[in-house]
PDB file of N, CA and C in Angstrom:
ATOM      1  N   MET A   1      -9.302  -9.564  -5.967  1.00  0.00           N
ATOM      2  CA  MET A   1      -8.332 -10.442  -6.582  1.00  0.00           C
ATOM      3  C   MET A   1      -7.305 -10.815  -5.511  1.00  0.00           C
ATOM      4  N   GLU A   2      -6.836 -12.020  -5.548  1.00  0.00           N
ATOM      5  CA  GLU A   2      -5.829 -12.476  -4.596  1.00  0.00           C
ATOM      6  C   GLU A   2      -4.426 -12.208  -5.141  1.00  0.00           C
ATOM      7  N   TRP A   3      -3.453 -12.141  -4.219  1.00  0.00           N
ATOM      8  CA  TRP A   3      -2.082 -11.817  -4.592  1.00  0.00           C
ATOM      9  C   TRP A   3      -1.523 -12.793  -5.627  1.00  0.00           C
ATOM     10  N   ARG A   4      -1.782 -14.083  -5.486  1.00  0.00           N
ATOM     11  CA  ARG A   4      -1.239 -15.059  -6.452  1.00  0.00           C
ATOM     12  C   ARG A   4      -1.778 -14.796  -7.859  1.00  0.00           C
ATOM     13  N   ASP A   5      -3.045 -14.374  -7.965  1.00  0.00           N
ATOM     14  CA  ASP A   5      -3.625 -14.053  -9.274  1.00  0.00           C
ATOM     15  C   ASP A   5      -2.995 -12.790  -9.855  1.00  0.00           C
ATOM     16  N   ILE A   6      -2.752 -11.813  -8.998  1.00  0.00           N
ATOM     17  CA  ILE A   6      -2.104 -10.572  -9.438  1.00  0.00           C
ATOM     18  C   ILE A   6      -0.696 -10.858  -9.929  1.00  0.00           C
ATOM     19  N   ARG A   7       0.035 -11.715  -9.207  1.00  0.00           N
ATOM     20  CA  ARG A   7       1.396 -12.077  -9.623  1.00  0.00           C
ATOM     21  C   ARG A   7       1.400 -12.742 -10.995  1.00  0.00           C
ATOM     22  N   ASN A   8       0.432 -13.600 -11.252  1.00  0.00           N
ATOM     23  CA  ASN A   8       0.349 -14.274 -12.553  1.00  0.00           C
ATOM     24  C   ASN A   8      -0.031 -13.304 -13.663  1.00  0.00           C
ATOM     25  N   LEU A   9      -0.877 -12.349 -13.338  1.00  0.00           N
ATOM     26  CA  LEU A   9      -1.351 -11.374 -14.324  1.00  0.00           C
ATOM     27  C   LEU A   9      -0.284 -10.332 -14.673  1.00  0.00           C
ATOM     28  N   HIS A  10       0.540  -9.968 -13.694  1.00  0.00           N
ATOM     29  CA  HIS A  10       1.563  -8.922 -13.877  1.00  0.00           C
ATOM     30  C   HIS A  10       2.922  -9.396 -13.372  1.00  0.00           C
ATOM     31  N   PRO A  11       3.554 -10.344 -14.060  1.00  0.00           N
ATOM     32  CA  PRO A  11       4.863 -10.821 -13.596  1.00  0.00           C
ATOM     33  C   PRO A  11       5.925  -9.727 -13.696  1.00  0.00           C
ATOM     34  N   ASP A  12       6.824  -9.703 -12.711  1.00  0.00           N
ATOM     35  CA  ASP A  12       7.976  -8.797 -12.689  1.00  0.00           C
ATOM     36  C   ASP A  12       7.571  -7.333 -12.852  1.00  0.00           C
ATOM     37  N   ARG A  13       6.595  -6.893 -12.063  1.00  0.00           N
ATOM     38  CA  ARG A  13       6.104  -5.515 -12.127  1.00  0.00           C
ATOM     39  C   ARG A  13       5.981  -4.915 -10.734  1.00  0.00           C
ATOM     40  N   TRP A  14       6.116  -3.597 -10.660  1.00  0.00           N
ATOM     41  CA  TRP A  14       5.814  -2.825  -9.466  1.00  0.00           C
ATOM     42  C   TRP A  14       4.368  -2.370  -9.558  1.00  0.00           C
ATOM     43  N   LEU A  15       3.637  -2.532  -8.452  1.00  0.00           N
ATOM     44  CA  LEU A  15       2.223  -2.197  -8.435  1.00  0.00           C
ATOM     45  C   LEU A  15       1.874  -1.353  -7.220  1.00  0.00           C
ATOM     46  N   VAL A  16       0.899  -0.477  -7.398  1.00  0.00           N
ATOM     47  CA  VAL A  16       0.237   0.170  -6.276  1.00  0.00           C
ATOM     48  C   VAL A  16      -1.076  -0.578  -6.102  1.00  0.00           C
ATOM     49  N   LEU A  17      -1.335  -1.023  -4.875  1.00  0.00           N
ATOM     50  CA  LEU A  17      -2.477  -1.886  -4.590  1.00  0.00           C
ATOM     51  C   LEU A  17      -3.363  -1.267  -3.520  1.00  0.00           C
ATOM     52  N   GLU A  18      -4.639  -1.637  -3.552  1.00  0.00           N
ATOM     53  CA  GLU A  18      -5.558  -1.267  -2.491  1.00  0.00           C
ATOM     54  C   GLU A  18      -6.128  -2.543  -1.886  1.00  0.00           C
ATOM     55  N   ALA A  19      -6.101  -2.613  -0.561  1.00  0.00           N
ATOM     56  CA  ALA A  19      -6.701  -3.751   0.141  1.00  0.00           C
ATOM     57  C   ALA A  19      -8.208  -3.522   0.216  1.00  0.00           C
ATOM     58  N   LEU A  20      -8.963  -4.403  -0.417  1.00  0.00           N
ATOM     59  CA  LEU A  20     -10.422  -4.328  -0.357  1.00  0.00           C
ATOM     60  C   LEU A  20     -10.951  -5.095   0.848  1.00  0.00           C
ATOM     61  N   GLU A  21     -10.268  -6.193   1.185  1.00  0.00           N
ATOM     62  CA  GLU A  21     -10.572  -6.986   2.376  1.00  0.00           C
ATOM     63  C   GLU A  21      -9.238  -7.354   3.012  1.00  0.00           C
ATOM     64  N   ALA A  22      -9.130  -7.119   4.316  1.00  0.00           N
ATOM     65  CA  ALA A  22      -7.888  -7.417   5.030  1.00  0.00           C
ATOM     66  C   ALA A  22      -8.199  -7.635   6.505  1.00  0.00           C
ATOM     67  N   HIS A  23      -7.259  -8.300   7.167  1.00  0.00           N
ATOM     68  CA  HIS A  23      -7.396  -8.482   8.603  1.00  0.00           C
ATOM     69  C   HIS A  23      -6.011  -8.565   9.235  1.00  0.00           C
ATOM     70  N   SER A  24      -5.979  -8.409  10.550  1.00  0.00           N
ATOM     71  CA  SER A  24      -4.731  -8.494  11.297  1.00  0.00           C
ATOM     72  C   SER A  24      -4.605  -9.877  11.906  1.00  0.00           C
ATOM     73  N   GLU A  25      -3.364 -10.374  11.884  1.00  0.00           N
ATOM     74  CA  GLU A  25      -3.116 -11.722  12.409  1.00  0.00           C
ATOM     75  C   GLU A  25      -1.660 -11.819  12.840  1.00  0.00           C
ATOM     76  N   GLY A  26      -1.439 -12.032  14.121  1.00  0.00           N
ATOM     77  CA  GLY A  26      -0.083 -12.249  14.616  1.00  0.00           C
ATOM     78  C   GLY A  26       0.880 -11.117  14.334  1.00  0.00           C
ATOM     79  N   GLY A  27       0.433  -9.879  14.425  1.00  0.00           N
ATOM     80  CA  GLY A  27       1.302  -8.733  14.182  1.00  0.00           C
ATOM     81  C   GLY A  27       1.531  -8.414  12.722  1.00  0.00           C
ATOM     82  N   HIS A  28       0.787  -9.075  11.836  1.00  0.00           N
ATOM     83  CA  HIS A  28       0.907  -8.829  10.396  1.00  0.00           C
ATOM     84  C   HIS A  28      -0.448  -8.422   9.827  1.00  0.00           C
ATOM     85  N   ARG A  29      -0.416  -7.718   8.732  1.00  0.00           N
ATOM     86  CA  ARG A  29      -1.625  -7.370   7.995  1.00  0.00           C
ATOM     87  C   ARG A  29      -1.761  -8.397   6.886  1.00  0.00           C
ATOM     88  N   VAL A  30      -2.877  -9.096   6.851  1.00  0.00           N
ATOM     89  CA  VAL A  30      -3.146 -10.121   5.839  1.00  0.00           C
ATOM     90  C   VAL A  30      -4.135  -9.529   4.845  1.00  0.00           C
ATOM     91  N   LEU A  31      -3.721  -9.446   3.583  1.00  0.00           N
ATOM     92  CA  LEU A  31      -4.540  -8.836   2.531  1.00  0.00           C
ATOM     93  C   LEU A  31      -5.271  -9.942   1.786  1.00  0.00           C
ATOM     94  N   ASP A  32      -6.568 -10.047   2.029  1.00  0.00           N
ATOM     95  CA  ASP A  32      -7.366 -11.121   1.447  1.00  0.00           C
ATOM     96  C   ASP A  32      -7.785 -10.824   0.013  1.00  0.00           C
ATOM     97  N   GLN A  33      -8.248  -9.614  -0.236  1.00  0.00           N
ATOM     98  CA  GLN A  33      -8.684  -9.209  -1.578  1.00  0.00           C
ATOM     99  C   GLN A  33      -8.049  -7.869  -1.911  1.00  0.00           C
ATOM    100  N   LEU A  34      -7.456  -7.800  -3.095  1.00  0.00           N
ATOM    101  CA  LEU A  34      -6.734  -6.617  -3.532  1.00  0.00           C
ATOM    102  C   LEU A  34      -7.284  -6.097  -4.852  1.00  0.00           C
ATOM    103  N   ALA A  35      -7.087  -4.809  -5.060  1.00  0.00           N
ATOM    104  CA  ALA A  35      -7.361  -4.192  -6.357  1.00  0.00           C
ATOM    105  C   ALA A  35      -6.070  -3.532  -6.825  1.00  0.00           C
ATOM    106  N   ILE A  36      -5.788  -3.669  -8.108  1.00  0.00           N
ATOM    107  CA  ILE A  36      -4.622  -3.004  -8.686  1.00  0.00           C
ATOM    108  C   ILE A  36      -5.020  -1.565  -8.969  1.00  0.00           C
ATOM    109  N   VAL A  37      -4.296  -0.633  -8.364  1.00  0.00           N
ATOM    110  CA  VAL A  37      -4.564   0.782  -8.564  1.00  0.00           C
ATOM    111  C   VAL A  37      -3.749   1.295  -9.745  1.00  0.00           C
ATOM    112  N   GLU A  38      -2.484   0.863  -9.789  1.00  0.00           N
ATOM    113  CA  GLU A  38      -1.607   1.335 -10.865  1.00  0.00           C
ATOM    114  C   GLU A  38      -0.444   0.373 -11.058  1.00  0.00           C
ATOM    115  N   VAL A  39      -0.049   0.175 -12.312  1.00  0.00           N
ATOM    116  CA  VAL A  39       1.151  -0.590 -12.664  1.00  0.00           C
ATOM    117  C   VAL A  39       2.236   0.439 -12.950  1.00  0.00           C
ATOM    118  N   CYS A  40       3.397   0.287 -12.299  1.00  0.00           N
ATOM    119  CA  CYS A  40       4.460   1.289 -12.408  1.00  0.00           C
ATOM    120  C   CYS A  40       5.704   0.702 -13.055  1.00  0.00           C
ATOM    121  N   SER A  41       6.526   1.581 -13.607  1.00  0.00           N
ATOM    122  CA  SER A  41       7.714   1.147 -14.335  1.00  0.00           C
ATOM    123  C   SER A  41       8.864   0.744 -13.414  1.00  0.00           C
ATOM    124  N   ASP A  42       8.909   1.305 -12.195  1.00  0.00           N
ATOM    125  CA  ASP A  42       9.982   0.974 -11.263  1.00  0.00           C
ATOM    126  C   ASP A  42       9.528   1.248  -9.835  1.00  0.00           C
ATOM    127  N   GLY A  43      10.365   0.858  -8.884  1.00  0.00           N
ATOM    128  CA  GLY A  43      10.016   1.001  -7.479  1.00  0.00           C
ATOM    129  C   GLY A  43       9.892   2.440  -7.025  1.00  0.00           C
ATOM    130  N   ALA A  44      10.748   3.317  -7.544  1.00  0.00           N
ATOM    131  CA  ALA A  44      10.679   4.729  -7.157  1.00  0.00           C
ATOM    132  C   ALA A  44       9.357   5.348  -7.599  1.00  0.00           C
ATOM    133  N   THR A  45       8.920   5.011  -8.795  1.00  0.00           N
ATOM    134  CA  THR A  45       7.647   5.520  -9.303  1.00  0.00           C
ATOM    135  C   THR A  45       6.481   4.960  -8.494  1.00  0.00           C
ATOM    136  N   ALA A  46       6.538   3.683  -8.166  1.00  0.00           N
ATOM    137  CA  ALA A  46       5.478   3.065  -7.365  1.00  0.00           C
ATOM    138  C   ALA A  46       5.395   3.725  -5.988  1.00  0.00           C
ATOM    139  N   HIS A  47       6.543   3.976  -5.374  1.00  0.00           N
ATOM    140  CA  HIS A  47       6.552   4.619  -4.061  1.00  0.00           C
ATOM    141  C   HIS A  47       6.011   6.046  -4.150  1.00  0.00           C
ATOM    142  N   LYS A  48       6.404   6.763  -5.173  1.00  0.00           N
ATOM    143  CA  LYS A  48       5.922   8.141  -5.359  1.00  0.00           C
ATOM    144  C   LYS A  48       4.410   8.167  -5.535  1.00  0.00           C
ATOM    145  N   ARG A  49       3.883   7.291  -6.370  1.00  0.00           N
ATOM    146  CA  ARG A  49       2.423   7.247  -6.599  1.00  0.00           C
ATOM    147  C   ARG A  49       1.690   6.825  -5.331  1.00  0.00           C
ATOM    148  N   TYR A  50       2.256   5.869  -4.598  1.00  0.00           N
ATOM    149  CA  TYR A  50       1.669   5.461  -3.325  1.00  0.00           C
ATOM    150  C   TYR A  50       1.559   6.672  -2.395  1.00  0.00           C
ATOM    151  N   ARG A  51       2.653   7.425  -2.246  1.00  0.00           N
ATOM    152  CA  ARG A  51       2.651   8.597  -1.362  1.00  0.00           C
ATOM    153  C   ARG A  51       1.627   9.628  -1.811  1.00  0.00           C
ATOM    154  N   GLU A  52       1.550   9.904  -3.111  1.00  0.00           N
ATOM    155  CA  GLU A  52       0.586  10.874  -3.634  1.00  0.00           C
ATOM    156  C   GLU A  52      -0.846  10.437  -3.344  1.00  0.00           C
ATOM    157  N   LEU A  53      -1.139   9.187  -3.637  1.00  0.00           N
ATOM    158  CA  LEU A  53      -2.492   8.675  -3.425  1.00  0.00           C
ATOM    159  C   LEU A  53      -2.834   8.612  -1.934  1.00  0.00           C
ATOM    160  N   HIS A  54      -1.888   8.178  -1.128  1.00  0.00           N
ATOM    161  CA  HIS A  54      -2.127   8.085   0.315  1.00  0.00           C
ATOM    162  C   HIS A  54      -2.368   9.474   0.914  1.00  0.00           C
ATOM    163  N   HIS A  55      -1.622  10.456   0.458  1.00  0.00           N
ATOM    164  CA  HIS A  55      -1.798  11.824   0.952  1.00  0.00           C
ATOM    165  C   HIS A  55      -3.171  12.380   0.565  1.00  0.00           C
ATOM    166  N   ALA A  56      -3.592  12.093  -0.662  1.00  0.00           N
ATOM    167  CA  ALA A  56      -4.871  12.609  -1.154  1.00  0.00           C
ATOM    168  C   ALA A  56      -6.064  11.855  -0.578  1.00  0.00           C
ATOM    169  N   GLN A  57      -5.890  10.560  -0.318  1.00  0.00           N
ATOM    170  CA  GLN A  57      -7.001   9.715   0.135  1.00  0.00           C
ATOM    171  C   GLN A  57      -6.501   8.791   1.238  1.00  0.00           C
ATOM    172  N   HIS A  58      -6.177   9.368   2.388  1.00  0.00           N
ATOM    173  CA  HIS A  58      -5.549   8.610   3.465  1.00  0.00           C
ATOM    174  C   HIS A  58      -6.451   7.541   4.082  1.00  0.00           C
ATOM    175  N   GLU A  59      -7.738   7.573   3.788  1.00  0.00           N
ATOM    176  CA  GLU A  59      -8.643   6.561   4.336  1.00  0.00           C
ATOM    177  C   GLU A  59      -8.545   5.219   3.590  1.00  0.00           C
ATOM    178  N   ARG A  60      -7.944   5.226   2.404  1.00  0.00           N
ATOM    179  CA  ARG A  60      -7.777   3.987   1.651  1.00  0.00           C
ATOM    180  C   ARG A  60      -6.578   3.205   2.192  1.00  0.00           C
ATOM    181  N   GLU A  61      -6.680   1.883   2.182  1.00  0.00           N
ATOM    182  CA  GLU A  61      -5.581   1.028   2.638  1.00  0.00           C
ATOM    183  C   GLU A  61      -4.734   0.664   1.420  1.00  0.00           C
ATOM    184  N   LEU A  62      -3.708   1.475   1.185  1.00  0.00           N
ATOM    185  CA  LEU A  62      -2.872   1.349  -0.008  1.00  0.00           C
ATOM    186  C   LEU A  62      -1.513   0.759   0.330  1.00  0.00           C
ATOM    187  N   TYR A  63      -0.959   0.052  -0.640  1.00  0.00           N
ATOM    188  CA  TYR A  63       0.362  -0.552  -0.526  1.00  0.00           C
ATOM    189  C   TYR A  63       1.036  -0.476  -1.884  1.00  0.00           C
ATOM    190  N   PHE A  64       2.363  -0.654  -1.901  1.00  0.00           N
ATOM    191  CA  PHE A  64       3.061  -0.861  -3.161  1.00  0.00           C
ATOM    192  C   PHE A  64       3.969  -2.066  -2.979  1.00  0.00           C
ATOM    193  N   ALA A  65       4.083  -2.857  -4.042  1.00  0.00           N
ATOM    194  CA  ALA A  65       4.843  -4.109  -3.949  1.00  0.00           C
ATOM    195  C   ALA A  65       5.301  -4.546  -5.338  1.00  0.00           C
ATOM    196  N   HIS A  66       6.309  -5.390  -5.347  1.00  0.00           N
ATOM    197  CA  HIS A  66       6.796  -6.002  -6.588  1.00  0.00           C
ATOM    198  C   HIS A  66       6.282  -7.432  -6.643  1.00  0.00           C
ATOM    199  N   THR A  67       5.900  -7.867  -7.822  1.00  0.00           N
ATOM    200  CA  THR A  67       5.295  -9.191  -7.962  1.00  0.00           C
ATOM    201  C   THR A  67       6.297 -10.344  -7.864  1.00  0.00           C
ATOM    202  N   GLN A  68       7.584 -10.053  -7.698  1.00  0.00           N
ATOM    203  CA  GLN A  68       8.535 -11.142  -7.453  1.00  0.00           C
ATOM    204  C   GLN A  68       8.343 -11.726  -6.054  1.00  0.00           C
ATOM    205  N   ASN A  69       7.693 -10.991  -5.157  1.00  0.00           N
ATOM    206  CA  ASN A  69       7.418 -11.469  -3.807  1.00  0.00           C
ATOM    207  C   ASN A  69       6.328 -12.526  -3.843  1.00  0.00           C
ATOM    208  N   VAL A  70       6.654 -13.710  -3.380  1.00  0.00           N
ATOM    209  CA  VAL A  70       5.684 -14.801  -3.371  1.00  0.00           C
ATOM    210  C   VAL A  70       4.552 -14.486  -2.400  1.00  0.00           C
ATOM    211  N   ASP A  71       4.911 -13.939  -1.246  1.00  0.00           N
ATOM    212  CA  ASP A  71       3.926 -13.560  -0.242  1.00  0.00           C
ATOM    213  C   ASP A  71       4.084 -12.087   0.085  1.00  0.00           C
ATOM    214  N   LEU A  72       2.988 -11.464   0.463  1.00  0.00           N
ATOM    215  CA  LEU A  72       3.053 -10.097   0.955  1.00  0.00           C
ATOM    216  C   LEU A  72       3.160 -10.156   2.476  1.00  0.00           C
ATOM    217  N   LEU A  73       4.324  -9.850   2.996  1.00  0.00           N
ATOM    218  CA  LEU A  73       4.550  -9.860   4.438  1.00  0.00           C
ATOM    219  C   LEU A  73       4.557  -8.415   4.923  1.00  0.00           C
ATOM    220  N   ILE A  74       3.477  -8.025   5.564  1.00  0.00           N
ATOM    221  CA  ILE A  74       3.312  -6.643   5.996  1.00  0.00           C
ATOM    222  C   ILE A  74       3.221  -6.635   7.511  1.00  0.00           C
ATOM    223  N   ASP A  75       4.259  -6.092   8.138  1.00  0.00           N
ATOM    224  CA  ASP A  75       4.276  -5.978   9.595  1.00  0.00           C
ATOM    225  C   ASP A  75       3.391  -4.815  10.015  1.00  0.00           C
ATOM    226  N   GLU A  76       2.641  -5.023  11.089  1.00  0.00           N
ATOM    227  CA  GLU A  76       1.881  -3.936  11.684  1.00  0.00           C
ATOM    228  C   GLU A  76       2.738  -3.312  12.771  1.00  0.00           C
ATOM    229  N   ARG A  77       2.859  -1.994  12.703  1.00  0.00           N
ATOM    230  CA  ARG A  77       3.618  -1.287  13.721  1.00  0.00           C
ATOM    231  C   ARG A  77       2.703  -0.250  14.354  1.00  0.00           C
ATOM    232  N   PRO A  78       2.708  -0.188  15.680  1.00  0.00           N
ATOM    233  CA  PRO A  78       1.864   0.823  16.323  1.00  0.00           C
ATOM    234  C   PRO A  78       2.395   2.215  16.012  1.00  0.00           C
ATOM    235  N   TRP A  79       1.480   3.152  15.844  1.00  0.00           N
ATOM    236  CA  TRP A  79       1.871   4.533  15.573  1.00  0.00           C
ATOM    237  C   TRP A  79       2.291   5.182  16.882  1.00  0.00           C
ATOM    238  N   VAL A  80       3.481   5.714  16.898  1.00  0.00           N
ATOM    239  CA  VAL A  80       3.977   6.428  18.067  1.00  0.00           C
ATOM    240  C   VAL A  80       4.340   7.834  17.604  1.00  0.00           C
ATOM    241  N   GLY A  81       3.672   8.812  18.154  1.00  0.00           N
ATOM    242  CA  GLY A  81       3.967  10.181  17.767  1.00  0.00           C
ATOM    243  C   GLY A  81       2.698  10.987  17.598  1.00  0.00           C
ATOM    244  N   VAL A  82       2.877  12.133  17.002  1.00  0.00           N
ATOM    245  CA  VAL A  82       1.770  13.050  16.801  1.00  0.00           C
ATOM    246  C   VAL A  82       1.462  13.124  15.323  1.00  0.00           C
ATOM    247  N   ARG A  83       0.208  12.997  14.988  1.00  0.00           N
ATOM    248  CA  ARG A  83      -0.212  13.118  13.602  1.00  0.00           C
ATOM    249  C   ARG A  83      -0.912  14.462  13.449  1.00  0.00           C
ATOM    250  N   TRP A  84      -0.402  15.291  12.562  1.00  0.00           N
ATOM    251  CA  TRP A  84      -0.962  16.621  12.331  1.00  0.00           C
ATOM    252  C   TRP A  84      -1.921  16.585  11.169  1.00  0.00           C
ATOM    253  N   ASN A  85      -3.013  17.290  11.309  1.00  0.00           N
ATOM    254  CA  ASN A  85      -3.840  17.565  10.144  1.00  0.00           C
ATOM    255  C   ASN A  85      -3.728  19.048   9.866  1.00  0.00           C
ATOM    256  N   ASP A  86      -4.257  19.515   8.779  1.00  0.00           N
ATOM    257  CA  ASP A  86      -4.078  20.908   8.385  1.00  0.00           C
ATOM    258  C   ASP A  86      -4.630  21.883   9.418  1.00  0.00           C
ATOM    259  N   GLU A  87      -5.710  21.527  10.106  1.00  0.00           N
ATOM    260  CA  GLU A  87      -6.303  22.424  11.079  1.00  0.00           C
ATOM    261  C   GLU A  87      -5.449  22.530  12.348  1.00  0.00           C
ATOM    262  N   ALA A  88      -4.786  21.455  12.712  1.00  0.00           N
ATOM    263  CA  ALA A  88      -4.027  21.428  13.950  1.00  0.00           C
ATOM    264  C   ALA A  88      -2.567  21.862  13.786  1.00  0.00           C
ATOM    265  N   ARG A  89      -2.088  21.947  12.557  1.00  0.00           N
ATOM    266  CA  ARG A  89      -0.688  22.289  12.308  1.00  0.00           C
ATOM    267  C   ARG A  89      -0.416  23.727  12.741  1.00  0.00           C
ATOM    268  N   PRO A  90       0.626  23.931  13.529  1.00  0.00           N
ATOM    269  CA  PRO A  90       0.939  25.301  13.958  1.00  0.00           C
ATOM    270  C   PRO A  90       1.412  26.136  12.776  1.00  0.00           C
ATOM    271  N   SER A  91       1.090  27.401  12.812  1.00  0.00           N
ATOM    272  CA  SER A  91       1.533  28.298  11.720  1.00  0.00           C
ATOM    273  C   SER A  91       3.019  28.582  11.887  1.00  0.00           C
ATOM    274  N   ARG A  92       3.662  28.826  10.775  1.00  0.00           N
ATOM    275  CA  ARG A  92       5.116  29.062  10.802  1.00  0.00           C
ATOM    276  C   ARG A  92       5.421  30.502  10.562  1.00  0.00           C
TER     277      ARG A  92
END
């Protein structure tokens, strides 16, 4: 589903979305086809669900957004730092 169709289907809502088809263009992530993962009551809930889902299934390309946004403008930022997984995390 395209973003304009999602906006028409769920006006004035917070959503957790999954990019089914996407590409990079000019330093931005362009989401061609999306799936609605969850409709949320507010932004805090959408962010919380996004974090939970991303932590559990980090291979999925997930986002959260409000449908008042005419366009989804997603900047790509290079990852700088160390990413720990459970096996590599030092014991405390």
